[in-house]
Short mmCIF file of C-alpha atoms in Angstrom, two decimals:
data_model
loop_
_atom_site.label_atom_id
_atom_site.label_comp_id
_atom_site.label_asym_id
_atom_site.label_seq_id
_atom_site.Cartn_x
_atom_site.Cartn_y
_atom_site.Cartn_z
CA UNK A 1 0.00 0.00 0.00
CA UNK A 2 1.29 3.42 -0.68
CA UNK A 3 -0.29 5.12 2.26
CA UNK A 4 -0.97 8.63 2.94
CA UNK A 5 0.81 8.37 6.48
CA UNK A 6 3.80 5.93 5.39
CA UNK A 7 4.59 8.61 2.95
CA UNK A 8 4.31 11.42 5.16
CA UNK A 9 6.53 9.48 7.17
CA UNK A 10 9.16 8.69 4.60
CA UNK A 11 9.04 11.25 2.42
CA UNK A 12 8.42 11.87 -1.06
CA UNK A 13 9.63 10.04 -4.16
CA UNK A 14 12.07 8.34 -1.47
CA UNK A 15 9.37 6.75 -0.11
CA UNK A 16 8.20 5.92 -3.50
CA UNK A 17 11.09 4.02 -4.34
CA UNK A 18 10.54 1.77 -0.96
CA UNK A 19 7.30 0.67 -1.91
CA UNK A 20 7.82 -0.51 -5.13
CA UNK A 21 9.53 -2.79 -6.90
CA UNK A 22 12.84 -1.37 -9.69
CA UNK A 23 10.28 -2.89 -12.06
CA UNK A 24 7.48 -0.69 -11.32
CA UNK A 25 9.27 2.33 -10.45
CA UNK A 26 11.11 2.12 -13.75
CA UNK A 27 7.91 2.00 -15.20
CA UNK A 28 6.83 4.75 -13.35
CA UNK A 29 9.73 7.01 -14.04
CA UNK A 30 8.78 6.55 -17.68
CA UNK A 31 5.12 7.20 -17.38
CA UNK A 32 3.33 9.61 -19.68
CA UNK A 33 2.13 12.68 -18.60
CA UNK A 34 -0.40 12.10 -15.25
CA UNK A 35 -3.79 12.08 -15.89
CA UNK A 36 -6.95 14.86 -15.25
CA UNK A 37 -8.88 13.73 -12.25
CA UNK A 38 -12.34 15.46 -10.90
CA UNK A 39 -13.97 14.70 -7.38
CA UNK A 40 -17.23 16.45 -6.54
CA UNK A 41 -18.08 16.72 -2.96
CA UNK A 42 -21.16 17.80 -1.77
CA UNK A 43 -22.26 18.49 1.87
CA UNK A 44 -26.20 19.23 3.62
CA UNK A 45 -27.54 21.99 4.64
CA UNK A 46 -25.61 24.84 2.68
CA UNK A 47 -23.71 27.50 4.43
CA UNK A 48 -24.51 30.06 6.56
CA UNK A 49 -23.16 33.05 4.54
CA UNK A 50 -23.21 35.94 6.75
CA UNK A 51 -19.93 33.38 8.60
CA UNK A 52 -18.87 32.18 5.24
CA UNK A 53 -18.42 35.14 3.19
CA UNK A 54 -15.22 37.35 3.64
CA UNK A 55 -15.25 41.07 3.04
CA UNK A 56 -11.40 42.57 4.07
CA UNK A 57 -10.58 45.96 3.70
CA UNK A 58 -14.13 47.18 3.24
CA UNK A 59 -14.91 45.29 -0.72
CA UNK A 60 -18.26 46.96 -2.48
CA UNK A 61 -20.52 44.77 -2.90
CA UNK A 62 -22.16 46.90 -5.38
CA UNK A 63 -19.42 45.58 -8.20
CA UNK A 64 -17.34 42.49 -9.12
CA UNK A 65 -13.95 42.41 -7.25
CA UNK A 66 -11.32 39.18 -6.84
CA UNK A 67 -9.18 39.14 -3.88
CA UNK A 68 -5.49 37.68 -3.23
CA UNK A 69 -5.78 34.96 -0.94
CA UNK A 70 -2.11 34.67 -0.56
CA UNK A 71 -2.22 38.28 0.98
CA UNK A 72 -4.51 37.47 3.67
CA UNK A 73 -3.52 36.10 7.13
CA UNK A 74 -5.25 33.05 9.02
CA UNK A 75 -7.46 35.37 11.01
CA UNK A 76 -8.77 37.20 8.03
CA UNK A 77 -10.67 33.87 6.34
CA UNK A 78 -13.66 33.43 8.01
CA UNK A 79 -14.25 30.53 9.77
CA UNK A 80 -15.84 27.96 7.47
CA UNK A 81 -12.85 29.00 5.19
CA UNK A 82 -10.06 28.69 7.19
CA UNK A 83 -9.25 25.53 7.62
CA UNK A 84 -8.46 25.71 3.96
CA UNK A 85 -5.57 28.65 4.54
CA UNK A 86 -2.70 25.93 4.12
CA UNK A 87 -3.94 25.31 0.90
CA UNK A 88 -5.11 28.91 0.04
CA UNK A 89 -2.69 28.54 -3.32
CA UNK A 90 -5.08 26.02 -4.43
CA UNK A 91 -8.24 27.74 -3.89
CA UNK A 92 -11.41 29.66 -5.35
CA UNK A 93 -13.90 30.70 -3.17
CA UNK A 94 -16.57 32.12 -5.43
CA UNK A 95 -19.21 34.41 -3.78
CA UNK A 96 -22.04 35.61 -6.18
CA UNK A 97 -23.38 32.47 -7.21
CA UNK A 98 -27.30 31.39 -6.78
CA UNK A 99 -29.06 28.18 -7.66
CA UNK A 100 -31.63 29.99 -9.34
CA UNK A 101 -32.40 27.61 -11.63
CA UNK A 102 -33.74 25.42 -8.53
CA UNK A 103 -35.92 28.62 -7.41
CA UNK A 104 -37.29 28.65 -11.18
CA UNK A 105 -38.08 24.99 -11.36
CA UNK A 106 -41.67 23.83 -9.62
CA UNK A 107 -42.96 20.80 -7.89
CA UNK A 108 -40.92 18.48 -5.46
CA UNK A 109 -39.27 19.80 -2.11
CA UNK A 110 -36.92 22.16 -2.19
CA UNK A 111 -33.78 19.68 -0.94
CA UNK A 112 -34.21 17.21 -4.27
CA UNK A 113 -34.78 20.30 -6.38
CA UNK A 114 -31.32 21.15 -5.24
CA UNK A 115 -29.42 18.76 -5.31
CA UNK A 116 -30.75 17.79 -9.01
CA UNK A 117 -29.91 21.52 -9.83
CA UNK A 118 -26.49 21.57 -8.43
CA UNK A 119 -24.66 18.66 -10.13
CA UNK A 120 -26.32 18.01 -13.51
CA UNK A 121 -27.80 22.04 -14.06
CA UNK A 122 -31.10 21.01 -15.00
CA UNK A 123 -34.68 20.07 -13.92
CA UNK A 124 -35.90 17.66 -11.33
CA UNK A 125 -38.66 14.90 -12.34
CA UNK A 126 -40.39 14.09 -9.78
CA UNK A 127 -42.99 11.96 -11.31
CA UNK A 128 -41.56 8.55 -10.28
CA UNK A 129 -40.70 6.96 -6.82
CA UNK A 130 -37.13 8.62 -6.81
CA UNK A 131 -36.65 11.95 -7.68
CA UNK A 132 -35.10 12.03 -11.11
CA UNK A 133 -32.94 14.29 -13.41
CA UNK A 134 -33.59 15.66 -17.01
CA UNK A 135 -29.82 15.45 -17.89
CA UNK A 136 -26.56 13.93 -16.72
CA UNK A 137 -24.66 14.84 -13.92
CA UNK A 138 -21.53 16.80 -14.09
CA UNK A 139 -18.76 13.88 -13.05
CA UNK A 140 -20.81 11.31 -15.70
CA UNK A 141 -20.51 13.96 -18.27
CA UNK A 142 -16.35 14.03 -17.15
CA UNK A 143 -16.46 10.58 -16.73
CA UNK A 144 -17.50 9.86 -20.41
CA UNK A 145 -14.96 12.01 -21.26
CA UNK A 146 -11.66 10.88 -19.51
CA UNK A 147 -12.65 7.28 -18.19
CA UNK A 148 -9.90 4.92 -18.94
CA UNK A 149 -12.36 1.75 -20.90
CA UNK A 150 -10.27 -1.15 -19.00
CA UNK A 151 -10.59 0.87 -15.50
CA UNK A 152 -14.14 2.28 -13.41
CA UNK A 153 -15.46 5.34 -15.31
CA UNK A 154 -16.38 7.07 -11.83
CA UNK A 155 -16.84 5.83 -8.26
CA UNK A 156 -19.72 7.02 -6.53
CA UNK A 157 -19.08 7.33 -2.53
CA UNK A 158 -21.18 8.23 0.07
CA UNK A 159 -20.39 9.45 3.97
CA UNK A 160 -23.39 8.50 5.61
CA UNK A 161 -24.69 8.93 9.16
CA UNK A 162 -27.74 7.29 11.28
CA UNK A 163 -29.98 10.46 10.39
CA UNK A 164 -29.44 11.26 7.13
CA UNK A 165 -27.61 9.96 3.87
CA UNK A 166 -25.67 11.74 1.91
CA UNK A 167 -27.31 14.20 -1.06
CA UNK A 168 -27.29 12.09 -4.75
CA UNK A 169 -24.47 13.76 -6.80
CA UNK A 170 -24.21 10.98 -9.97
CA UNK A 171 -26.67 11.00 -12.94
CA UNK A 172 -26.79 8.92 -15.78
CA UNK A 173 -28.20 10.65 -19.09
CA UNK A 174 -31.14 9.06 -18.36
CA UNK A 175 -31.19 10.58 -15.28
CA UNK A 176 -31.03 7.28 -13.14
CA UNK A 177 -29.45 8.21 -9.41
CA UNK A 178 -26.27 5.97 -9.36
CA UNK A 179 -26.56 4.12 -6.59
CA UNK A 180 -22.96 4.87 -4.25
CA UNK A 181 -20.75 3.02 -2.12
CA UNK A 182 -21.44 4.34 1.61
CA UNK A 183 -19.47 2.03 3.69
CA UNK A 184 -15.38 2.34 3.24
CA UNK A 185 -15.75 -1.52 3.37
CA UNK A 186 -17.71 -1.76 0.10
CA UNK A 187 -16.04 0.80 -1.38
CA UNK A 188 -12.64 -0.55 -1.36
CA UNK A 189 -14.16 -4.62 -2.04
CA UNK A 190 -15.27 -2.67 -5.47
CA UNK A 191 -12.15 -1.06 -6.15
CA UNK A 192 -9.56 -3.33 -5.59
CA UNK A 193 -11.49 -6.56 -4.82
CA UNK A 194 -11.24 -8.03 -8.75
CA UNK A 195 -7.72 -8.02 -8.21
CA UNK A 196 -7.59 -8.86 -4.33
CA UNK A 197 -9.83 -11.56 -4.20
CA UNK A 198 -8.23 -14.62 -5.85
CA UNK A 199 -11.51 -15.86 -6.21
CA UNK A 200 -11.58 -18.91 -9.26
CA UNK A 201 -15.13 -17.62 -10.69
CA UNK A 202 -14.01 -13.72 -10.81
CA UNK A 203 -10.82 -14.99 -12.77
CA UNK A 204 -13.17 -16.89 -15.19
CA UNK A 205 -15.98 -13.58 -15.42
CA UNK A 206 -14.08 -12.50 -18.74
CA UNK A 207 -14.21 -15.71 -20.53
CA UNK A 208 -17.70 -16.26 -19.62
CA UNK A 209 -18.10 -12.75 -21.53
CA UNK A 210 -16.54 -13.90 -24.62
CA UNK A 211 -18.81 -17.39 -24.56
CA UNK A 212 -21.87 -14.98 -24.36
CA UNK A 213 -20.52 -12.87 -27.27
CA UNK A 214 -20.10 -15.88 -29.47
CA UNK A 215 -23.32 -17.50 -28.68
CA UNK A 216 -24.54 -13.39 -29.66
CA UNK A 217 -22.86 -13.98 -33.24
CA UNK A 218 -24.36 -17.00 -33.95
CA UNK A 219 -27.65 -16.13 -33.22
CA UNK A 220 -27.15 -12.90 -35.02
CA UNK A 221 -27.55 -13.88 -38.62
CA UNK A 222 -31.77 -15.62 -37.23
CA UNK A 223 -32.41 -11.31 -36.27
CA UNK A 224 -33.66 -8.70 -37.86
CA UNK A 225 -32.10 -5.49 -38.04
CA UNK A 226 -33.66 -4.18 -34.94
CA UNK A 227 -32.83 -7.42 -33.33
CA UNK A 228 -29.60 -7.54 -34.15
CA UNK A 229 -28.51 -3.30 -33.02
CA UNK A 230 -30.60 -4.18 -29.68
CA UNK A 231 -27.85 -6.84 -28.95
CA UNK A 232 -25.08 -5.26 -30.32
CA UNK A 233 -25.93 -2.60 -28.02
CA UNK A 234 -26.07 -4.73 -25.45
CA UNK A 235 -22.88 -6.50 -26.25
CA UNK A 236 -21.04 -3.53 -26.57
CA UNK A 237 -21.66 -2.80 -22.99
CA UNK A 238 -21.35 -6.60 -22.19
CA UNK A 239 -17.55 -6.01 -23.91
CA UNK A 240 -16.24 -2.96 -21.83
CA UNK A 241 -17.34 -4.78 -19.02
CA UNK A 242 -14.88 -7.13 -19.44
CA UNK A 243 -12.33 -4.95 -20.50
CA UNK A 244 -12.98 -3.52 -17.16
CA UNK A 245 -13.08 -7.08 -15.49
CA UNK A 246 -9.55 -7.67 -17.03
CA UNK A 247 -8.31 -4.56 -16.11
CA UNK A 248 -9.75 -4.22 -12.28
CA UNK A 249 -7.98 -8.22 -11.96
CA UNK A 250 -4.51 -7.76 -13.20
CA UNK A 251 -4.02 -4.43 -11.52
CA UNK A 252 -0.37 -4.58 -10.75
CA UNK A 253 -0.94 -1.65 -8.15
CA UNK A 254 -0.97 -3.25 -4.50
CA UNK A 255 -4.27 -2.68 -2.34
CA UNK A 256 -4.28 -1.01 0.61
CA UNK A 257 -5.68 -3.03 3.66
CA UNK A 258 -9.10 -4.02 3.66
CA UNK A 259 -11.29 -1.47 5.99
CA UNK A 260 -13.21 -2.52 8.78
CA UNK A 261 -16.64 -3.37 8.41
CA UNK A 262 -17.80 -0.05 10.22
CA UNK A 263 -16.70 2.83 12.28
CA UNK A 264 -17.54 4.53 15.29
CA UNK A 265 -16.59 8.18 13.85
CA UNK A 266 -18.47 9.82 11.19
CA UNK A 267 -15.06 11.19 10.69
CA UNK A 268 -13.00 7.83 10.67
CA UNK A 269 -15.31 6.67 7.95
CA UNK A 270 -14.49 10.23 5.54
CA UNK A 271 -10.65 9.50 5.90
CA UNK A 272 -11.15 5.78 5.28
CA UNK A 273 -12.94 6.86 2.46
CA UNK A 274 -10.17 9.85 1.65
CA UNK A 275 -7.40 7.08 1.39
CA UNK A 276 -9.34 4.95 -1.07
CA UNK A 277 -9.77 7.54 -3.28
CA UNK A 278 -6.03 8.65 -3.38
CA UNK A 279 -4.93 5.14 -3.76
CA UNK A 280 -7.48 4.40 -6.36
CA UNK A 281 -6.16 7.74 -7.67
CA UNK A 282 -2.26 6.75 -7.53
CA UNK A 283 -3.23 3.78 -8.94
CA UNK A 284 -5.46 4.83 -12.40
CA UNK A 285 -8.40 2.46 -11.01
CA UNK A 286 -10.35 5.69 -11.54
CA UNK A 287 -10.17 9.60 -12.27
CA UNK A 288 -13.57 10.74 -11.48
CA UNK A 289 -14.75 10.58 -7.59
CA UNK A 290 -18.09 11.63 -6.22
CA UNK A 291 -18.13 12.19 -2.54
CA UNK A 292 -21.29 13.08 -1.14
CA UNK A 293 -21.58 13.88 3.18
CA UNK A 294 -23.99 12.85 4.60
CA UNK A 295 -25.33 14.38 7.72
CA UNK A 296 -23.23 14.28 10.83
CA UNK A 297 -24.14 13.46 14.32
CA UNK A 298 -24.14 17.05 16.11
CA UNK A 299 -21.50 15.63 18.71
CA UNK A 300 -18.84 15.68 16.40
CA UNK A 301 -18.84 19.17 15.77
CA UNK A 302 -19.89 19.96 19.36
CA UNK A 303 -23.81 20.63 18.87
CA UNK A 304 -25.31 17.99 20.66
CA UNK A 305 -26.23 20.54 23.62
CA UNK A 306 -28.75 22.41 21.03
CA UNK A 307 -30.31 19.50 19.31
CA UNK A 308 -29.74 15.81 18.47
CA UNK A 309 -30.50 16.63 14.61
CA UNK A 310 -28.64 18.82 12.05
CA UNK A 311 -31.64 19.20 9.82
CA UNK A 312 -34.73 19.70 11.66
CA UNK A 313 -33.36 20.88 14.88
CA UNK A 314 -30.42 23.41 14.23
CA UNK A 315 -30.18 24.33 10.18
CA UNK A 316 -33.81 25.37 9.89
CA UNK A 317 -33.84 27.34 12.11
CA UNK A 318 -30.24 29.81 11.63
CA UNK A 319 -32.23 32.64 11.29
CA UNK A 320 -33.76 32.71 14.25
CA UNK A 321 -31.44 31.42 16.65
CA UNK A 322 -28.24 32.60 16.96
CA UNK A 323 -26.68 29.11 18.19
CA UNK A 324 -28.22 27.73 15.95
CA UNK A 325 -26.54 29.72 13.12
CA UNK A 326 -23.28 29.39 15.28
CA UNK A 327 -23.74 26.01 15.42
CA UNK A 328 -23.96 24.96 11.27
CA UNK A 329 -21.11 27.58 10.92
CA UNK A 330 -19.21 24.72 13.08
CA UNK A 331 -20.84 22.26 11.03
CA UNK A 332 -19.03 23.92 7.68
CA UNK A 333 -16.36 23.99 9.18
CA UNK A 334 -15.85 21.04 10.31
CA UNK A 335 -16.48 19.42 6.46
CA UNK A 336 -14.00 22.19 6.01
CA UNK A 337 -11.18 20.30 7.69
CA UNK A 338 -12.09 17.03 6.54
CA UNK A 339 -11.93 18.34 2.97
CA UNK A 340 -8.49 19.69 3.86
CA UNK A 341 -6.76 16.60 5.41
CA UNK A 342 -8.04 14.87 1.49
CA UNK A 343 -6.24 17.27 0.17
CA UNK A 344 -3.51 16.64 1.96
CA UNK A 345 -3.54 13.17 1.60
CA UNK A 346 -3.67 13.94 -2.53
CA UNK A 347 -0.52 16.08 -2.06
CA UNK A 348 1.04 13.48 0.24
CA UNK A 349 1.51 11.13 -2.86
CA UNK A 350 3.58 11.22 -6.27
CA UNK A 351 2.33 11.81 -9.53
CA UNK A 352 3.80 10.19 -12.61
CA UNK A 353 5.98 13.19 -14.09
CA UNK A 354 6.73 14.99 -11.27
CA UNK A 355 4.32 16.69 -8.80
CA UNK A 356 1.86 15.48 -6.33
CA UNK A 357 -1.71 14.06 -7.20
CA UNK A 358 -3.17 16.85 -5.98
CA UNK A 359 -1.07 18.83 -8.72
CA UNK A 360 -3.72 16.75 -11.51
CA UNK A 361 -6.78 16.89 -9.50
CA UNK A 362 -9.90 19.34 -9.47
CA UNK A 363 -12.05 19.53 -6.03
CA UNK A 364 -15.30 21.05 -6.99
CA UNK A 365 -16.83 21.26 -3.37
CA UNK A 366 -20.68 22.30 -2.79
CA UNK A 367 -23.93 21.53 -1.21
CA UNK A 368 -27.74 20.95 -3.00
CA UNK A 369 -28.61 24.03 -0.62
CA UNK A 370 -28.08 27.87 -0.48
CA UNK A 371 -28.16 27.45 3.20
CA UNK A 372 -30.45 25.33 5.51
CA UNK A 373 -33.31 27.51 5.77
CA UNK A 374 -33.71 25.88 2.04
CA UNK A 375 -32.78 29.00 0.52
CA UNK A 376 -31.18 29.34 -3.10
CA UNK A 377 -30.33 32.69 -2.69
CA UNK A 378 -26.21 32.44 -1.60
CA UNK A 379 -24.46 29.70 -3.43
CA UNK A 380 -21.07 29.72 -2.17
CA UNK A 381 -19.52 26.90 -3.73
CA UNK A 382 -15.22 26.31 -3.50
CA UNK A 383 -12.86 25.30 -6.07
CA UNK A 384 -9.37 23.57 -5.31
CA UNK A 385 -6.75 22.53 -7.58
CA UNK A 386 -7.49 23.00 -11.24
CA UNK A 387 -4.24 25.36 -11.80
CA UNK A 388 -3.74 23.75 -15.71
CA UNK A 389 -7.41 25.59 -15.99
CA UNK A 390 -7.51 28.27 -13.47
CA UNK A 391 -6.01 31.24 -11.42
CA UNK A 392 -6.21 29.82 -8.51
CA UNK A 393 -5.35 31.16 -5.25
CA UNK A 394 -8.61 34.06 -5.21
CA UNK A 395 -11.83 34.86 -3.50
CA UNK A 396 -13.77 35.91 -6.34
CA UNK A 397 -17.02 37.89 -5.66
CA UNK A 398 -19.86 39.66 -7.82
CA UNK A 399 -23.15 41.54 -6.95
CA UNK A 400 -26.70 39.60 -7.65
CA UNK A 401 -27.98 41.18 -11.06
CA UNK A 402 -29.46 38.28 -12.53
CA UNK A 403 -33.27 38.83 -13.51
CA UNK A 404 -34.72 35.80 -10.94
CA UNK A 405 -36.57 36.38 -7.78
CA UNK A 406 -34.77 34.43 -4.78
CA UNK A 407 -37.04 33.28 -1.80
CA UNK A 408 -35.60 34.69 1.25
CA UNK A 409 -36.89 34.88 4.97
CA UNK A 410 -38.62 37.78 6.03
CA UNK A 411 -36.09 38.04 8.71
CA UNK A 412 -33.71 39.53 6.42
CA UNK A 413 -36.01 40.90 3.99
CA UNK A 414 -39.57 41.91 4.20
CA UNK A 415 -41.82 40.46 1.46
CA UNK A 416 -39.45 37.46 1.93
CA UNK A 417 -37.59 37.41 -1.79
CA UNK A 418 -35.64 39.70 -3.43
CA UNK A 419 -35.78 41.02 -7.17
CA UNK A 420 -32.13 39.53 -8.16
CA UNK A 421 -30.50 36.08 -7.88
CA UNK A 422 -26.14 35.77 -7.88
CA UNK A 423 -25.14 34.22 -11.08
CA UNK A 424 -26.56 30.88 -12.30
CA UNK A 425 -24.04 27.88 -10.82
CA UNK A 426 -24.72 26.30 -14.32
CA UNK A 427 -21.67 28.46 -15.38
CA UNK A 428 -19.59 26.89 -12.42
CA UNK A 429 -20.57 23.56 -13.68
CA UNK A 430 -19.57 24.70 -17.81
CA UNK A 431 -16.02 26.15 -16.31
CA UNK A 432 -15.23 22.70 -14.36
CA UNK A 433 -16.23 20.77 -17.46
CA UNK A 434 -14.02 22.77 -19.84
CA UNK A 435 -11.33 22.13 -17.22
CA UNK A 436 -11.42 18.43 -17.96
CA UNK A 437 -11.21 18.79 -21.40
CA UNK A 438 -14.85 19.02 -22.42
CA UNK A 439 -15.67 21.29 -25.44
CA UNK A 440 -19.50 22.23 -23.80
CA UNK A 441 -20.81 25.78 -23.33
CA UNK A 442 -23.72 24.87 -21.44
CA UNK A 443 -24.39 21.63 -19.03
CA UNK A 444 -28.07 20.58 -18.28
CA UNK A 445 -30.12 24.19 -18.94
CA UNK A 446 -29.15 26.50 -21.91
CA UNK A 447 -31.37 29.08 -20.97
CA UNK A 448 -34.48 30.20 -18.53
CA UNK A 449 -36.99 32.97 -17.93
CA UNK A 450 -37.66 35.05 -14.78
CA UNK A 451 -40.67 35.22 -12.54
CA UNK A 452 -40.86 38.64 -14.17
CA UNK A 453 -40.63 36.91 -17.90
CA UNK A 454 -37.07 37.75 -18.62
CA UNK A 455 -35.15 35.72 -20.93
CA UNK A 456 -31.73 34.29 -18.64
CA UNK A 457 -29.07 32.93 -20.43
CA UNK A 458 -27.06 30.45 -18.37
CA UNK A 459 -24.72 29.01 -20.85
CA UNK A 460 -20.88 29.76 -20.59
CA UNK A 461 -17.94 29.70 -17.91
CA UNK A 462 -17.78 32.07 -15.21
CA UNK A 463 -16.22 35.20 -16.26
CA UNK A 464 -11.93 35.85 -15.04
CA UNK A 465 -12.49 31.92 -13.40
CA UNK A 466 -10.29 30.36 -16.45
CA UNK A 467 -6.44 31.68 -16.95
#
């Protein structure tokens, strides 16, 4: 296993050469360039902005303005940000953004509208049993893209906790939830299980592929045309199947050790789950991650005075309870430091060609919620890594002038919505997808219209975002 902490420990390529055999690190050495990799993590609740956002030195907020981040100190990131500070060269925190889209769309609750809306930019259908998107998500869209066809196109993961599961972030194209890992335990028995298993009937799962496609040829010629494209179709999939089969079985990349079956921490189960995804990383099993947290028990972040439950008993309620809003700022930051010690653990390992992992690898962190009120209105998603792609290393902010109405609480606004959203997220998604190589100007909606009629183009990347 090349491990996060035996590297730490050793040090670098030195440790490299420790772990593997002159064989493999020749091969290594000679490597092409690394590969692209995307994870998309997304957390409950939203943030609680007024804690999130940063305004040094007085900033308008009446015009656009990008900030330094390598200028600021420790104290002057707020507190669901800081945690982040040692990686500040890696980072956009964009501030400006609305899921407006999500405010637009009608029917369904306002969580599964969100969480449709933030990952695949598009509608939520809820006329079947589970709630269902119009489009692909954002990592299948990469995934298609970058996917090695003898490795796993994407792994789907899942931090879950007693309460509540983690928020659906994968969509097929026929907008299918993909079902995710949520045990470390499973996760790891479907990465590196094929070729950890030495079980006689996996080693055989390829040839019994190729008798199927035979017996599919002979039969062939009694079809008809539509007969016969059905099963090709179907034996096309059958065949990169076991292309992956072969692939996940010979892996000549050692395992790391098999998890435990379960964990007492909410937070032993996200590192468990951070080390599988470097090593599956390091490794090429996969280059597209989706990490969705799931709720965590308010004693891990030091709630449990205020309420047993995150959702119905502190973030509804951050408007009108100071603790309460005190509290989910904890919350944020807590996912804060988890999401720093992954990337850690990313930089902690070598890349082919020089550099770390984390040096290939995008982070697109955010949440199906504005904030857990189930407001829209202050998307306040963060980008890290990405520097082939992006300037990175910025706080990024721009005023709300886009022609949508955003439903607010009449705590902070009488009426309860206001006449302007931030800027659609869908051109978060389009500048993430051009980062890994896709060609797209829009993903999911092209286009909308305002309460008040107005025509809303969402296509395109975020404006200054790209180098």
């Amino acid at each position: 296993m090349i491990s996060r902490r035996h590297l730490l420990q050793m040090g670098g390529l030195g440790a490299l050469g420790a772990v593997l055999p002159n064989r493999a690190l020749g091969a290594f050495a000679q490597s092409p360039a690394p590969p692209k990799r995307l994870i998309v993590i997304s957390h409950c609740h939203g943030w609680p902005y007024a804690a999130w956002r940063m305004r040094p030195m007085g900033k308008s907020e009446d015009e656009p303005w990008t900030l330094n981040l390598s200028q600021l100190t420790r104290s002057e990131f707020s507190k669901p940000l800081a945690p982040l500070y040692e990686h500040r060269h890696r980072l956009i925190a964009l501030d400006g953004l609305s899921l407006a889209t999500a405010e637009l769309d009608s029917g369904g609750n306002r969580h599964d509208r969100g969480w449709i809306h933030a990952w695949t930019g598009n509608n939520a259908d809820f006329a079947a049993r589970d709630t269902r998107s119009t489009s692909a998500s954002l990592d299948q869209l990469v995934a298609a893209r970058i996917a090695r066809p003898d490795r796993l196109p994407s792994l789907e993961l899942s931090v879950d906790a007693a309460l509540e599961a983690g928020r659906p972030i994968a969509y097929s194209p026929s907008g299918m939830r993909l079902p995710s890992e949520n045990t470390p335990l499973r996760a790891w028995e479907r990465v590196f299980g094929p070729a950890s298993s030495g079980d006689a009937v996996g080693q055989r799962r390829r040839t019994t592929l190729d008798f199927a496609y035979d017996e599919y040829r002979n039969l062939a010629t009694e079809l008809d045309a539509t007969g016969r494209a059905r099963l090709e179709s179907h034996f096309g999939l059958v065949e990169r199947l076991g292309h992956r089969l072969e692939g996940l079985a010979t892996l000549a990349c050692e395992a790391p050790a098999r998890p435990a079956a379960a964990f007492d921490k909410y937070d032993q189960r996200f590192d468990a789950f951070a080390d599988i995804i470097a090593t599956a990383f390091s490794c090429d099993i996969t280059r597209v991650v989706s990490l969705s947290l799931g709720e965590m028990p308010t004693a891990e972040f030091g709630a449990d005075a205020i309420s047993d439950k995150v959702h119905k008993g502190i973030a509804h309620f951050i408007y009108d309870d100071a603790k309460k809003h005190a509290a989910m700022t904890d919350y944020v930051q807590y996912h804060a430091n988890q999401v720093a010690r992954l990337v850690s653990t990313l930089e902690a390992i070598p890349d082919t060609g020089g550099g770390s992992i984390m040096d290939n690898t995008l982070i697109a962190w955010g949440s199906e919620l504005g904030d857990g009120w189930h407001g829209y209105r202050h998307y306040c998603p963060v980008l890290i890594g990405g520097s082939w792609a992006f300037n990175t290393g910025r706080y990024m902010y721009w005023p709300h002038e886009t022609p949508a109405e955003m439903r607010v609480p009449s705590q902070l606004l009488a009426g309860g919505s206001t006449r302007f959203s931030g800027l659609p997220h869908q051109q978060l998604l389009v500048s993430v997808a051009r980062a890994m190589g896709l060609g797209l100007n829009h993903v999911g909606l092209e286009h909308v219209r305002g309460q008040r009629g107005d025509f809303i183009d969402i296509s395109g990347p975020l404006e200054g975002l790209a180098i």
